[in-house]
Amino acid sequence: MNLWRAPTENDGLEKFMNLRGQPDSAFYHHEKAMLEWLDAGLGSLYFELVSMDGDPHALRSGTGIAEGEHG
């Protein structure tokens, strides 16, 4: 699973995160979509195998070439 989201012009600037909450710097953090994204942890997703069961499966490339069998 991959999760990717294209940045938008109202995302804010991550390098100004240290100014978050400061009224004089509200332009950089107030109501910016980026903050909700980062607060939800979506900027640091990782993959973790929790369990595996079922039949083995094959992995194929985008061209349909078998890359190996796993399971």
Coordinates of C-alpha atoms in Angstrom, one line a residue:
M1 CA 0.0 0.0 0.0
N2 CA 1.2 3.5 -0.8
L3 CA -0.3 6.8 0.2
W4 CA 0.8 9.9 -1.6
R5 CA -0.8 13.3 -1.8
A6 CA 0.3 16.1 -4.1
P7 CA 1.1 19.4 -2.4
T8 CA -1.2 22.3 -2.9
E9 CA -0.5 26.0 -2.8
N10 CA -2.2 26.3 0.6
D11 CA -0.2 23.5 2.3
G12 CA 2.1 25.7 4.2
L13 CA 5.9 25.4 4.5
E14 CA 7.3 22.6 6.6
K15 CA 10.5 24.6 7.3
F16 CA 8.4 27.2 9.2
M17 CA 6.9 24.5 11.6
N18 CA 8.8 26.1 14.5
L19 CA 6.7 29.3 14.0
R20 CA 3.4 27.4 14.5
G21 CA 1.2 29.1 16.9
Q22 CA 3.0 32.4 16.8
P23 CA 0.4 35.1 15.8
D24 CA 3.0 37.2 13.9
S25 CA 3.7 34.2 11.7
A26 CA 0.2 33.0 11.1
F27 CA 0.6 33.2 7.3
Y28 CA 2.9 30.2 7.5
H29 CA 0.7 28.0 9.7
H30 CA -2.9 29.2 10.1
E31 CA -5.4 26.8 8.5
K32 CA -2.8 25.1 6.3
A33 CA -3.6 21.6 5.1
M34 CA 0.0 20.5 5.7
L35 CA -0.4 20.7 9.4
E36 CA -3.4 18.3 9.6
W37 CA -1.5 15.9 7.3
L38 CA 1.6 16.0 9.5
D39 CA -0.4 15.9 12.8
A40 CA -2.1 12.7 11.6
G41 CA 1.3 11.1 11.0
L42 CA 0.8 10.8 7.3
G43 CA 4.2 12.4 6.6
S44 CA 6.0 9.4 8.2
L45 CA 4.2 6.3 7.0
Y46 CA 6.1 3.0 7.1
F47 CA 5.3 -0.6 6.1
E48 CA 5.1 -3.4 8.7
L49 CA 4.2 -7.0 8.2
V50 CA 1.8 -7.8 11.0
S51 CA 0.9 -11.3 9.9
M52 CA 0.9 -13.5 6.8
D53 CA -1.4 -16.4 6.1
G54 CA -2.9 -18.0 3.1
D55 CA -1.5 -19.4 -0.1
P56 CA 1.8 -18.3 -1.6
H57 CA 1.5 -15.6 -4.1
A58 CA 3.6 -14.5 -7.1
L59 CA 5.0 -11.0 -7.6
R60 CA 5.0 -9.6 -11.1
S61 CA 6.4 -6.4 -12.5
G62 CA 4.3 -3.8 -14.3
T63 CA 5.1 -5.6 -17.6
G64 CA 3.7 -8.9 -16.3
I65 CA 7.1 -10.5 -15.8
A66 CA 7.2 -12.8 -12.8
E67 CA 9.7 -11.5 -10.2
G68 CA 9.5 -14.4 -7.7
E69 CA 7.2 -16.4 -5.5
H70 CA 6.6 -15.5 -1.9
G71 CA 4.8 -17.2 0.9

